[in-house]
PDB file of C-alpha atoms and ligand atoms in Angstrom:
ATOM      1  CA  MET E   7      88.562 106.326 103.555  1.00 88.00           C
ATOM      2  CA  GLU E   8      89.649 107.585 107.182  1.00 94.00           C
ATOM      3  CA  ALA E   9      91.779 110.324 107.550  1.00 97.00           C
ATOM      4  CA  ILE E  10      95.584 109.261 106.936  1.00 98.00           C
ATOM      5  CA  LYS E  11      98.759 110.935 106.176  1.00 98.00           C
ATOM      6  CA  VAL E  12     100.661 107.911 104.397  1.00 98.00           C
ATOM      7  CA  LEU E  13      99.233 105.294 102.121  1.00 98.00           C
ATOM      8  CA  ILE E  14     101.237 102.192 101.742  1.00 99.00           C
ATOM      9  CA  LEU E  15     100.359 100.078  98.659  1.00 98.00           C
ATOM     10  CA  MET E  16     101.749  97.037  97.422  1.00 98.00           C
ATOM     11  CA  GLY E  17     101.983  94.499  94.405  1.00 98.00           C
ATOM     12  CA  SER E  18     101.169  91.407  96.039  1.00 98.00           C
ATOM     13  CA  LYS E  19     100.349  89.967  99.619  1.00 98.00           C
ATOM     14  CA  SER E  20     103.855  88.117  99.106  1.00 98.00           C
ATOM     15  CA  ASP E  21     105.425  91.816  99.649  1.00 98.00           C
ATOM     16  CA  ARG E  22     103.919  91.739 102.965  1.00 98.00           C
ATOM     17  CA  PRO E  23     106.500  90.408 105.608  1.00 98.00           C
ATOM     18  CA  ILE E  24     108.557  93.134 103.795  1.00 98.00           C
ATOM     19  CA  MET E  25     106.423  95.966 104.022  1.00 98.00           C
ATOM     20  CA  ASP E  26     105.469  94.941 107.432  1.00 98.00           C
ATOM     21  CA  LYS E  27     108.328  96.980 108.687  1.00 98.00           C
ATOM     22  CA  ALA E  28     107.229  99.867 107.005  1.00 98.00           C
ATOM     23  CA  GLU E  29     104.211  99.513 108.875  1.00 98.00           C
ATOM     24  CA  ALA E  30     105.853  98.975 112.418  1.00 98.00           C
ATOM     25  CA  VAL E  31     108.174 102.288 111.527  1.00 98.00           C
ATOM     26  CA  LEU E  32     104.946 104.464 111.039  1.00 98.00           C
ATOM     27  CA  ARG E  33     103.390 103.245 113.658  1.00 98.00           C
ATOM     28  CA  ASP E  34     106.045 103.915 116.316  1.00 98.00           C
ATOM     29  CA  PHE E  35     106.017 107.382 114.616  1.00 98.00           C
ATOM     30  CA  GLY E  36     102.124 107.544 115.520  1.00 98.00           C
ATOM     31  CA  VAL E  37     101.583 108.125 111.773  1.00 98.00           C
ATOM     32  CA  PRO E  38      98.325 107.559 110.235  1.00 98.00           C
ATOM     33  CA  PHE E  39      98.292 105.367 107.367  1.00 98.00           C
ATOM     34  CA  LYS E  40      96.557 102.825 105.835  1.00 98.00           C
ATOM     35  CA  THR E  41      97.641  99.762 103.553  1.00 98.00           C
ATOM     36  CA  LEU E  42      96.428  98.426 100.588  1.00 98.00           C
ATOM     37  CA  ILE E  43      97.492  95.757  97.988  1.00 98.00           C
ATOM     38  CA  ARG E  44      96.800  97.343  94.611  1.00 98.00           C
ATOM     39  CA  SER E  45      98.865  95.956  91.339  1.00 98.00           C
ATOM     40  CA  ALA E  46      99.704  98.709  88.275  1.00 98.00           C
ATOM     41  CA  HIS E  47      98.920  95.156  86.230  1.00 97.00           C
ATOM     42  CA  ARG E  48      96.683  93.249  88.040  1.00 98.00           C
ATOM     43  CA  THR E  49      94.627  96.127  89.176  1.00 98.00           C
ATOM     44  CA  PRO E  50      95.398  99.238  86.845  1.00 98.00           C
ATOM     45  CA  GLU E  51      92.033 100.925  87.434  1.00 98.00           C
ATOM     46  CA  ALA E  52      91.759 100.155  91.112  1.00 98.00           C
ATOM     47  CA  THR E  53      95.289 101.620  91.786  1.00 98.00           C
ATOM     48  CA  VAL E  54      94.052 104.721  90.180  1.00 98.00           C
ATOM     49  CA  GLU E  55      90.899 104.529  92.271  1.00 98.00           C
ATOM     50  CA  ALA E  56      93.106 104.334  95.713  1.00 98.00           C
ATOM     51  CA  VAL E  57      95.286 107.273  94.643  1.00 98.00           C
ATOM     52  CA  LYS E  58      92.315 109.378  94.518  1.00 98.00           C
ATOM     53  CA  SER E  59      90.833 108.272  97.729  1.00 98.00           C
ATOM     54  CA  ALA E  60      94.134 108.920  99.511  1.00 98.00           C
ATOM     55  CA  GLU E  61      94.376 112.104  98.346  1.00 98.00           C
ATOM     56  CA  ALA E  62      90.645 112.923  99.352  1.00 98.00           C
ATOM     57  CA  ALA E  63      91.669 111.436 103.071  1.00 98.00           C
ATOM     58  CA  GLY E  64      94.984 113.701 103.180  1.00 98.00           C
ATOM     59  CA  CYS E  65      97.337 111.517 102.082  1.00 98.00           C
ATOM     60  CA  GLN E  66     100.529 113.223 101.602  1.00 98.00           C
ATOM     61  CA  VAL E  67     102.848 110.907 100.433  1.00 98.00           C
ATOM     62  CA  PHE E  68     102.692 107.347  98.657  1.00 99.00           C
ATOM     63  CA  ILE E  69     104.865 104.343  99.676  1.00 99.00           C
ATOM     64  CA  CYS E  70     104.827 101.915  96.709  1.00 99.00           C
ATOM     65  CA  ALA E  71     106.170  98.267  96.900  1.00 98.00           C
ATOM     66  CA  ALA E  72     106.124  95.971  94.031  1.00 98.00           C
ATOM     67  CA  GLY E  73     108.514  92.791  92.739  1.00 98.00           C
ATOM     68  CA  MET E  74     109.555  91.941  89.267  1.00 98.00           C
ATOM     69  CA  ALA E  75     108.797  94.299  86.957  1.00 98.00           C
ATOM     70  CA  ALA E  76     107.679  96.709  89.229  1.00 98.00           C
ATOM     71  CA  HIS E  77     105.747  99.782  87.388  1.00 98.00           C
ATOM     72  CA  LEU E  78     103.317 100.315  90.792  1.00 98.00           C
ATOM     73  CA  ALA E  79     105.204 103.340  92.127  1.00 98.00           C
ATOM     74  CA  GLY E  80     105.734 104.806  88.422  1.00 98.00           C
ATOM     75  CA  VAL E  81     102.126 104.547  87.786  1.00 98.00           C
ATOM     76  CA  VAL E  82     100.958 106.258  91.298  1.00 98.00           C
ATOM     77  CA  CYS E  83     103.464 108.883  90.493  1.00 98.00           C
ATOM     78  CA  SER E  84     101.783 109.502  86.808  1.00 98.00           C
ATOM     79  CA  LYS E  85      98.729 110.370  88.898  1.00 98.00           C
ATOM     80  CA  THR E  86      99.349 112.246  91.639  1.00 98.00           C
ATOM     81  CA  VAL E  87     101.946 115.157  92.352  1.00 98.00           C
ATOM     82  CA  ARG E  88     102.185 114.188  96.078  1.00 98.00           C
ATOM     83  CA  PRO E  89     105.513 112.648  96.768  1.00 98.00           C
ATOM     84  CA  VAL E  90     105.760 108.649  96.130  1.00 99.00           C
ATOM     85  CA  ILE E  91     108.647 106.659  97.593  1.00 99.00           C
ATOM     86  CA  GLY E  92     109.225 103.506  95.782  1.00 98.00           C
ATOM     87  CA  VAL E  93     110.578  99.959  97.383  1.00 99.00           C
ATOM     88  CA  PRO E  94     111.931  97.668  95.016  1.00 98.00           C
ATOM     89  CA  ILE E  95     110.836  94.197  96.614  1.00 98.00           C
ATOM     90  CA  ALA E  96     113.433  91.120  95.872  1.00 98.00           C
ATOM     91  CA  ALA E  97     110.640  88.779  93.797  1.00 97.00           C
ATOM     92  CA  GLY E  98     111.597  86.566  91.602  1.00 94.00           C
ATOM     93  CA  PRO E  99     114.553  84.985  89.938  1.00 97.00           C
ATOM     94  CA  LEU E 100     116.415  88.213  89.614  1.00 98.00           C
ATOM     95  CA  GLN E 101     116.387  88.847  93.651  1.00 97.00           C
ATOM     96  CA  GLY E 102     114.890  92.662  93.584  1.00 98.00           C
ATOM     97  CA  GLU E 103     117.494  93.744  90.520  1.00 98.00           C
ATOM     98  CA  ASP E 104     114.411  94.287  88.166  1.00 98.00           C
ATOM     99  CA  ALA E 105     112.358  95.895  90.219  1.00 98.00           C
ATOM    100  CA  LEU E 106     115.361  98.400  91.248  1.00 98.00           C
ATOM    101  CA  HIS E 107     115.703  99.188  87.855  1.00 98.00           C
ATOM    102  CA  SER E 108     111.758  99.599  87.124  1.00 98.00           C
ATOM    103  CA  THR E 109     110.881 101.722  90.060  1.00 98.00           C
ATOM    104  CA  VAL E 110     114.184 104.114  89.901  1.00 98.00           C
ATOM    105  CA  MET E 111     114.351 104.739  86.370  1.00 98.00           C
ATOM    106  CA  MET E 112     111.726 106.810  85.536  1.00 98.00           C
ATOM    107  CA  PRO E 113     111.706 109.210  82.814  1.00 98.00           C
ATOM    108  CA  PRO E 114     112.250 112.945  83.266  1.00 98.00           C
ATOM    109  CA  GLY E 115     109.614 114.881  85.047  1.00 98.00           C
ATOM    110  CA  LEU E 116     107.729 111.954  87.000  1.00 98.00           C
ATOM    111  CA  PRO E 117     110.156 111.462  89.970  1.00 98.00           C
ATOM    112  CA  VAL E 118     110.012 108.655  92.434  1.00 98.00           C
ATOM    113  CA  ALA E 119     112.416 108.306  95.739  1.00 98.00           C
ATOM    114  CA  THR E 120     113.462 105.184  95.572  1.00 98.00           C
ATOM    115  CA  VAL E 121     115.068 103.295  98.080  1.00 98.00           C
ATOM    116  CA  GLY E 122     117.346 100.254  98.394  1.00 98.00           C
ATOM    117  CA  ILE E 123     116.064  96.776  97.256  1.00 98.00           C
ATOM    118  CA  ASN E 124     113.611  95.528 100.770  1.00 98.00           C
ATOM    119  CA  GLY E 125     114.492  98.698 101.953  1.00 98.00           C
ATOM    120  CA  ALA E 126     110.650  99.394 103.676  1.00 98.00           C
ATOM    121  CA  ARG E 127     111.945 100.785 106.888  1.00 98.00           C
ATOM    122  CA  ASN E 128     114.156 103.490 105.064  1.00 98.00           C
ATOM    123  CA  ALA E 129     110.993 104.159 103.032  1.00 99.00           C
ATOM    124  CA  ALA E 130     109.131 104.924 106.150  1.00 99.00           C
ATOM    125  CA  LEU E 131     111.575 106.888 107.417  1.00 98.00           C
ATOM    126  CA  LEU E 132     111.707 109.134 104.379  1.00 99.00           C
ATOM    127  CA  ALA E 133     107.991 109.251 104.233  1.00 99.00           C
ATOM    128  CA  ILE E 134     108.346 110.795 108.174  1.00 98.00           C
ATOM    129  CA  GLN E 135     110.980 113.337 106.993  1.00 98.00           C
ATOM    130  CA  ILE E 136     108.594 114.593 104.487  1.00 98.00           C
ATOM    131  CA  LEU E 137     106.187 114.816 106.792  1.00 98.00           C
ATOM    132  CA  ALA E 138     108.686 116.566 109.464  1.00 98.00           C
ATOM    133  CA  LEU E 139     109.225 119.420 107.742  1.00 98.00           C
ATOM    134  CA  HIS E 140     105.592 120.893 108.675  1.00 97.00           C
ATOM    135  CA  ASP E 141     105.629 118.595 112.261  1.00 98.00           C
ATOM    136  CA  GLU E 142     107.711 119.697 115.206  1.00 98.00           C
ATOM    137  CA  THR E 143     106.710 116.462 116.911  1.00 98.00           C
ATOM    138  CA  LEU E 144     107.853 114.548 114.190  1.00 98.00           C
ATOM    139  CA  ASN E 145     111.335 116.842 113.849  1.00 98.00           C
ATOM    140  CA  THR E 146     112.057 116.092 117.502  1.00 98.00           C
ATOM    141  CA  ARG E 147     111.305 112.046 116.842  1.00 98.00           C
ATOM    142  CA  LEU E 148     113.179 112.093 114.331  1.00 98.00           C
ATOM    143  CA  LEU E 149     116.265 113.573 116.141  1.00 98.00           C
ATOM    144  CA  GLU E 150     115.948 111.352 118.666  1.00 98.00           C
ATOM    145  CA  ASP E 151     116.273 108.359 116.754  1.00 97.00           C
ATOM    146  CA  ARG E 152     119.147 109.447 114.870  1.00 98.00           C
ATOM    147  CA  LYS E 153     120.689 109.887 118.074  1.00 98.00           C
ATOM    148  CA  ALA E 154     119.611 106.560 119.635  1.00 97.00           C
ATOM    149  CA  GLN E 155     121.161 105.012 116.457  1.00 95.00           C
ATOM    150  CA  ALA E 156     124.594 106.822 117.207  1.00 95.00           C
ATOM    151  CA  GLU E 157     124.400 105.464 120.647  1.00 96.00           C
ATOM    152  CA  ALA E 158     123.862 101.807 119.723  1.00 95.00           C
ATOM    153  CA  ILE E 159     126.866 102.114 117.479  1.00 94.00           C
ATOM    154  CA  LEU E 160     129.110 104.011 120.240  1.00 94.00           C
ATOM    155  CA  SER E 161     127.970 101.716 123.059  1.00 93.00           C
ATOM    156  CA  GLU E 162     129.670  98.600 121.194  1.00 86.00           C
ATOM    157  CA  ALA E 163     132.643  97.877 122.471  1.00 70.00           C
ATOM    158  CA  ASP E 164     136.036  98.911 121.077  1.00 70.00           C
TER     159      ASP E 164
HETATM  160  C1  LIG Q 222     105.194  92.238  91.813  1.00 94.81           C
HETATM  161  O1  LIG Q 222     105.291  90.805  91.593  1.00 94.81           O
HETATM  162  C2  LIG Q 222     104.558  91.626  93.450  1.00 94.81           C
HETATM  163  O2  LIG Q 222     104.489  92.962  93.907  1.00 94.81           O
HETATM  164  C3  LIG Q 222     105.684  90.833  93.723  1.00 94.81           C
HETATM  165  O3  LIG Q 222     106.732  91.190  94.273  1.00 94.81           O
HETATM  166  C4  LIG Q 222     105.946  90.146  92.404  1.00 94.81           C
HETATM  167  C5  LIG Q 222     105.244  88.669  92.669  1.00 94.81           C
HETATM  168  O4  LIG Q 222     103.736  88.532  93.193  1.00 94.81           O
HETATM  169  P1  LIG Q 222     102.801  87.639  93.484  1.00 94.81           P
HETATM  170  O5  LIG Q 222     102.837  86.129  91.993  1.00 94.81           O
HETATM  171  O6  LIG Q 222     103.651  86.837  94.503  1.00 94.81           O
HETATM  172  O7  LIG Q 222     101.464  87.811  93.534  1.00 94.81           O
HETATM  173  O8  LIG Q 222     103.636  92.826  90.986  1.00 94.81           O
END
């Protein structure tokens, strides 16, 4: 695997339309990343292998998106001490409520930072915030992004 800072894993290609938004943010901030489709249930061995390959490639943060009984982030967390961000995907009849609980309710000692249902953009921004602790350029870009958000709100007609 080529050098990366972030690995995005998603449980199925059906998660891609949501996770495209995370990729767009990482691309916009110039963060090197890779995206793989790996499933905690359907491809457990390949999931573990992806974590190990990504660590060897310099990955600092993992973003894991899955729907339904969403155990992908938890499994990744069990295999690394680098930060894991979980994205519960709205898939199936429970529309992400199941994935939210499966992702966020980790046992004590194994933290997964969980964003909202389909919160791909926030997952990418949180990953960038973690990287920005040791990267002044990313820190500056994040501050500019917050300023732009505030200006967009304040420029709305009162
Ligand atoms: C999860 O089950 C995937 O992350 C996806 O959100 C959901 C449905 O998967 P598919 O049946 O569309 O492959 O594992």
